[in-house]
The first five atom37 places (N, CA, C, CB, O) and aatype in JSON, in Angstrom:
{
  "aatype": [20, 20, 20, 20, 20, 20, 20, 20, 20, 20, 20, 20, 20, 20, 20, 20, 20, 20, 20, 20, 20, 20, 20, 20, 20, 20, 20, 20, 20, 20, 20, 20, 20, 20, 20, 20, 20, 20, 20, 20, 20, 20, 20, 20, 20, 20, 20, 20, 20, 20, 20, 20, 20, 20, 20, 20, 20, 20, 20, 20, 20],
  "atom_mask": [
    [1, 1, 1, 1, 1],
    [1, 1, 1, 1, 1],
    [1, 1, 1, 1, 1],
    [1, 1, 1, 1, 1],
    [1, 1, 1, 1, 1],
    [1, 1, 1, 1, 1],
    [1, 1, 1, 1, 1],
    [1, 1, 1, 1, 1],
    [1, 1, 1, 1, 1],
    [1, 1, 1, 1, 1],
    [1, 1, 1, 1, 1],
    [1, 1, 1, 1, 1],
    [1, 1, 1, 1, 1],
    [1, 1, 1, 1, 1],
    [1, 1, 1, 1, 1],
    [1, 1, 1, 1, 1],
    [1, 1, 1, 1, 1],
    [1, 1, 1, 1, 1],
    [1, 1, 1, 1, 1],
    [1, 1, 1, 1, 1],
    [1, 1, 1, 1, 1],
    [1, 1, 1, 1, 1],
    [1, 1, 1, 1, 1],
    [1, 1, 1, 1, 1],
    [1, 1, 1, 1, 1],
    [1, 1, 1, 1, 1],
    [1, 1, 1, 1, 1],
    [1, 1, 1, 1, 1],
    [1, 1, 1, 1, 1],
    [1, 1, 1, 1, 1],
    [1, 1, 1, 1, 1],
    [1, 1, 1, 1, 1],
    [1, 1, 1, 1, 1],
    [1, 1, 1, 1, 1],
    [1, 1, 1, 1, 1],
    [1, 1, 1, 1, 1],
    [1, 1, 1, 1, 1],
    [1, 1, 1, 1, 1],
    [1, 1, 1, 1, 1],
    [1, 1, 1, 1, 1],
    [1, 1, 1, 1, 1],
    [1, 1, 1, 1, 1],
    [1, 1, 1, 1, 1],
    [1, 1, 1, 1, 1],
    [1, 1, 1, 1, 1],
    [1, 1, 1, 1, 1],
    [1, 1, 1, 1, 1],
    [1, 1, 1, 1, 1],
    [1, 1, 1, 1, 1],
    [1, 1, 1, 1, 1],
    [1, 1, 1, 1, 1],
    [1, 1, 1, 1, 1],
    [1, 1, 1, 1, 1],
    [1, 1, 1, 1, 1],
    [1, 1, 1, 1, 1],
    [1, 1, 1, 1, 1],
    [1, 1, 1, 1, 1],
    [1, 1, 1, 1, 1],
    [1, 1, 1, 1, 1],
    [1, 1, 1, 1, 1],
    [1, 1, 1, 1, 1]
  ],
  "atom_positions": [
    [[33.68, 19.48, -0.42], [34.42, 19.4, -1.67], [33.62, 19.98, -2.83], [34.8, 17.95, -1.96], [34.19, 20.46, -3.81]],
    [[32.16, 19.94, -2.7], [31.38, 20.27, -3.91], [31.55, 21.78, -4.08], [29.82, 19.84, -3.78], [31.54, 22.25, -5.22]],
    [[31.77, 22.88, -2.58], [32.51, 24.33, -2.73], [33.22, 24.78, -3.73], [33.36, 24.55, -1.87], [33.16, 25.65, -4.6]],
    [[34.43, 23.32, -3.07], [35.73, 23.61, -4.07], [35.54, 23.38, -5.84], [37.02, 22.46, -3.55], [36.08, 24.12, -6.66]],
    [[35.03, 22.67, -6.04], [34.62, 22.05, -7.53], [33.49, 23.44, -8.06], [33.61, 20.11, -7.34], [33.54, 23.86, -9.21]],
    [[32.87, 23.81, -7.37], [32.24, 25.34, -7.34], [32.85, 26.66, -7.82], [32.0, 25.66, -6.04], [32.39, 27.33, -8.73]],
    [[33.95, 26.96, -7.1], [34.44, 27.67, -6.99], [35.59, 27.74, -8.23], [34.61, 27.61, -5.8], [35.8, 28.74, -8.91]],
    [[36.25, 26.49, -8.34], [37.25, 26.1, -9.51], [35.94, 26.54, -10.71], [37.94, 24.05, -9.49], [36.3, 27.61, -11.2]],
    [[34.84, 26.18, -11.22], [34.36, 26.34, -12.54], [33.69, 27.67, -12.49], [33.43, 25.18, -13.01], [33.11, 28.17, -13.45]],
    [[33.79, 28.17, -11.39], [33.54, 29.96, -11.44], [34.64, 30.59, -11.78], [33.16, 30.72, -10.05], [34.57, 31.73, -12.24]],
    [[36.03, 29.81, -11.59], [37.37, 30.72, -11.7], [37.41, 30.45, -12.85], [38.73, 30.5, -10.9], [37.7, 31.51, -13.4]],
    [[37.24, 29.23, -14.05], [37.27, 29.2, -15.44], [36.54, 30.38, -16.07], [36.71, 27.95, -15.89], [37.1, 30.83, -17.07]],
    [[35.48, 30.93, -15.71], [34.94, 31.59, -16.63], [35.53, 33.34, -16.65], [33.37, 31.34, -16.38], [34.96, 34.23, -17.26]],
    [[36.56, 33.48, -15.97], [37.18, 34.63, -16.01], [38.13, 34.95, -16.99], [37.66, 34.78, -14.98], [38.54, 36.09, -17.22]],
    [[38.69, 33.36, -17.9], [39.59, 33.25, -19.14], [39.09, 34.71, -20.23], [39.25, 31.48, -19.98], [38.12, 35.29, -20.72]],
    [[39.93, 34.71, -20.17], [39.43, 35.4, -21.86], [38.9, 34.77, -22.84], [40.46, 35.9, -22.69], [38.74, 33.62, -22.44]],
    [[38.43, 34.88, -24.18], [38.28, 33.73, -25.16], [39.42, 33.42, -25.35], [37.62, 33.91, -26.41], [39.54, 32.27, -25.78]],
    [[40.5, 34.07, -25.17], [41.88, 32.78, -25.27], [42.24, 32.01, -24.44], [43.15, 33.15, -25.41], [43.11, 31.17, -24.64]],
    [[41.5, 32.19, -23.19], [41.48, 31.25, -22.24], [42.72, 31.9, -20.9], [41.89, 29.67, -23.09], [43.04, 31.6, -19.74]],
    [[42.97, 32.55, -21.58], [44.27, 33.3, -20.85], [43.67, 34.2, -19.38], [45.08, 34.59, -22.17], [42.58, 34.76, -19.47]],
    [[44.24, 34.24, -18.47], [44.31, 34.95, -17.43], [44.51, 36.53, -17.05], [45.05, 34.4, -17.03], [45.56, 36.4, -17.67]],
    [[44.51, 37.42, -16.78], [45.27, 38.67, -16.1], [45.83, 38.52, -15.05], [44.58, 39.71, -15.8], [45.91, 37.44, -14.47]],
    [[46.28, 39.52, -14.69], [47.23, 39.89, -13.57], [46.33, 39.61, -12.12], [47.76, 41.66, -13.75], [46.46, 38.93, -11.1]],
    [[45.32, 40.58, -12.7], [44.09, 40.79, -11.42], [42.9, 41.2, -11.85], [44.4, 41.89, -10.31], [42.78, 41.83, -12.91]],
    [[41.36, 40.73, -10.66], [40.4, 41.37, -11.57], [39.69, 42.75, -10.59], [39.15, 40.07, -12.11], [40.06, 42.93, -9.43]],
    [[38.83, 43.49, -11.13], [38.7, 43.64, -10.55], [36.82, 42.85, -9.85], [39.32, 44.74, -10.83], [36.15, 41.86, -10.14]],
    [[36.71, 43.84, -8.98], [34.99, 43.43, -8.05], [34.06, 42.92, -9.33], [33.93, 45.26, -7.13], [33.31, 42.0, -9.01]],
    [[34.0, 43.21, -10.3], [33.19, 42.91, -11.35], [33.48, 41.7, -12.35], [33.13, 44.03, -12.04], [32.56, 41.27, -13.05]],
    [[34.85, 41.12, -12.41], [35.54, 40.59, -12.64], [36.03, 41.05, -14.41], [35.07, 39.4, -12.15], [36.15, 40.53, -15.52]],
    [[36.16, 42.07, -13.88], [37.4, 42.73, -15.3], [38.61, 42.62, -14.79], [37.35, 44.54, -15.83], [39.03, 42.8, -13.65]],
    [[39.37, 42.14, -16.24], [40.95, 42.03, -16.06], [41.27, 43.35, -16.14], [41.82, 41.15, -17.16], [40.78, 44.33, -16.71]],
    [[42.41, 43.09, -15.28], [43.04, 44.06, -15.17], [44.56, 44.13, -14.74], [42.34, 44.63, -14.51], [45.05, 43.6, -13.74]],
    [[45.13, 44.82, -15.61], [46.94, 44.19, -15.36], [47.45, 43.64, -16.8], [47.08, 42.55, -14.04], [46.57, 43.82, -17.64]],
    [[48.39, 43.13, -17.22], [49.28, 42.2, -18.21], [48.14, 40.74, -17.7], [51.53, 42.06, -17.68], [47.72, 40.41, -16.59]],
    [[47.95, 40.2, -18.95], [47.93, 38.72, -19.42], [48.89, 37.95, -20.01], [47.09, 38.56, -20.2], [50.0, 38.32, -20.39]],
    [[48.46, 36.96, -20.07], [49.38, 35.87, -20.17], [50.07, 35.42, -18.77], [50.44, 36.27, -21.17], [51.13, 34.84, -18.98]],
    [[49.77, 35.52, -17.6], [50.71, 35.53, -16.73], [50.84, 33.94, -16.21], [50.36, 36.61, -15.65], [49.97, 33.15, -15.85]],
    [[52.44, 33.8, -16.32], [52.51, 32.36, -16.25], [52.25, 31.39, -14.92], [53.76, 32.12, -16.67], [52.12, 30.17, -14.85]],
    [[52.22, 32.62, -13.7], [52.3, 32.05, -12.4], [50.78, 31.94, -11.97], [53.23, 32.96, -11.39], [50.53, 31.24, -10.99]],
    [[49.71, 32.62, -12.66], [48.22, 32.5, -12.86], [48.07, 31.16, -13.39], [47.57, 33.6, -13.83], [47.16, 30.47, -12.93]],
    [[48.89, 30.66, -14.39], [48.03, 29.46, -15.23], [49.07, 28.09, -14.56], [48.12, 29.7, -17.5], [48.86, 26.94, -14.94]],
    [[49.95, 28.33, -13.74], [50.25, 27.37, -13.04], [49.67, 26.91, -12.08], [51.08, 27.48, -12.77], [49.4, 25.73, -11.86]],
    [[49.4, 28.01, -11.32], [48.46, 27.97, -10.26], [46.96, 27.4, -10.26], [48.38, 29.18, -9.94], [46.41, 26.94, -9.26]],
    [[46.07, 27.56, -12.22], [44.84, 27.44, -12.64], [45.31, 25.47, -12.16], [44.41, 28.21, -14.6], [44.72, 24.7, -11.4]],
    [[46.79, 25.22, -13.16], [46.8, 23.76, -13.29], [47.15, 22.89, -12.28], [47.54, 23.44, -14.19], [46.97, 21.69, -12.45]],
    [[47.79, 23.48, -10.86], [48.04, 23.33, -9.55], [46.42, 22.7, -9.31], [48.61, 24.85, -8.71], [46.07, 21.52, -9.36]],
    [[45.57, 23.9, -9.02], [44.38, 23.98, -8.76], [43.67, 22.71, -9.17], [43.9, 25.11, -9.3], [43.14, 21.93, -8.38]],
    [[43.71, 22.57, -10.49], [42.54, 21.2, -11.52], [43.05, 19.87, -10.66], [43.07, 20.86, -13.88], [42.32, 19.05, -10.1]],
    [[44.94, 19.88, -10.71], [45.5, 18.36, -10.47], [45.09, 17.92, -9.01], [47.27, 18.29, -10.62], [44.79, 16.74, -8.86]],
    [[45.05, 18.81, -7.86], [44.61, 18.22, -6.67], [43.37, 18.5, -6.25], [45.38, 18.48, -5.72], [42.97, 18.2, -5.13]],
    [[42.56, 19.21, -7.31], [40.98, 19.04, -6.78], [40.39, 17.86, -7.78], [39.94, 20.69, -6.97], [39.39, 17.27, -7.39]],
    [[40.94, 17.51, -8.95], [40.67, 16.45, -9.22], [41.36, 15.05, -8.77], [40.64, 16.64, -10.24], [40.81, 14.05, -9.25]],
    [[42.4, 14.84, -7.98], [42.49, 13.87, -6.92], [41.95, 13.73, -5.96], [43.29, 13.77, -6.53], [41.63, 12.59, -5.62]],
    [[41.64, 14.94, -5.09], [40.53, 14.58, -3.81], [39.0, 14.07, -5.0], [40.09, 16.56, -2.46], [38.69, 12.9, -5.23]],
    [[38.55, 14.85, -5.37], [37.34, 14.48, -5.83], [37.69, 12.51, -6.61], [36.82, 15.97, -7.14], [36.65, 11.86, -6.74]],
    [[38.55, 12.04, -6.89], [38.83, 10.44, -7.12], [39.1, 9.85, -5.8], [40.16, 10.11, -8.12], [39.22, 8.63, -5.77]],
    [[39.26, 10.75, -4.29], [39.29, 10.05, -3.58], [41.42, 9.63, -3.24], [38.12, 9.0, -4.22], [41.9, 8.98, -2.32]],
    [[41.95, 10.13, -4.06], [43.34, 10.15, -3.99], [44.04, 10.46, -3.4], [43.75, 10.45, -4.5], [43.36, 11.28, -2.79]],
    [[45.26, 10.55, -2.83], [45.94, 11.53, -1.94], [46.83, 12.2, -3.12], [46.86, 10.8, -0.56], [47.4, 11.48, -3.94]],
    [[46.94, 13.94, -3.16], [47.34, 14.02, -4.35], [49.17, 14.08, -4.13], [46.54, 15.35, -5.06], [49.95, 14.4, -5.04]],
    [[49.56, 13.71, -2.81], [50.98, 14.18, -2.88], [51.55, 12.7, -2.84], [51.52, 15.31, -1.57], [52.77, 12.51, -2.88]]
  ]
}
């Protein structure tokens, strides 16, 4: 689990300073594509709600 909790606060730092997402990055992690994309920041908040239930030990469904 400590991977996953790893991996989630490596994917935060790809925000923009608005915190906002792109489309795609590339190998270096430049955006690249349209931002704002809404199915990116669902997915960011998908991501937080059931890695922060396993990490409480929860079942998140």
């Amino acid at each position: 689990m400590s991977e996953a909790h790893f991996e989630f606060e490596k994917l935060l730092r790809y925000a923009n300073p608005l915190g906002l997402y792109a489309e795609e990055f590339d190998r270096c992690g430049y955006a690249l594509g349209n931002t704002r994309q809404a199915l990116t920041h669902l997915a960011l908040i998908s991501g937080a709600f059931f890695l922060d239930h396993k990490l409480d030990g929860k079942d998140p469904l």
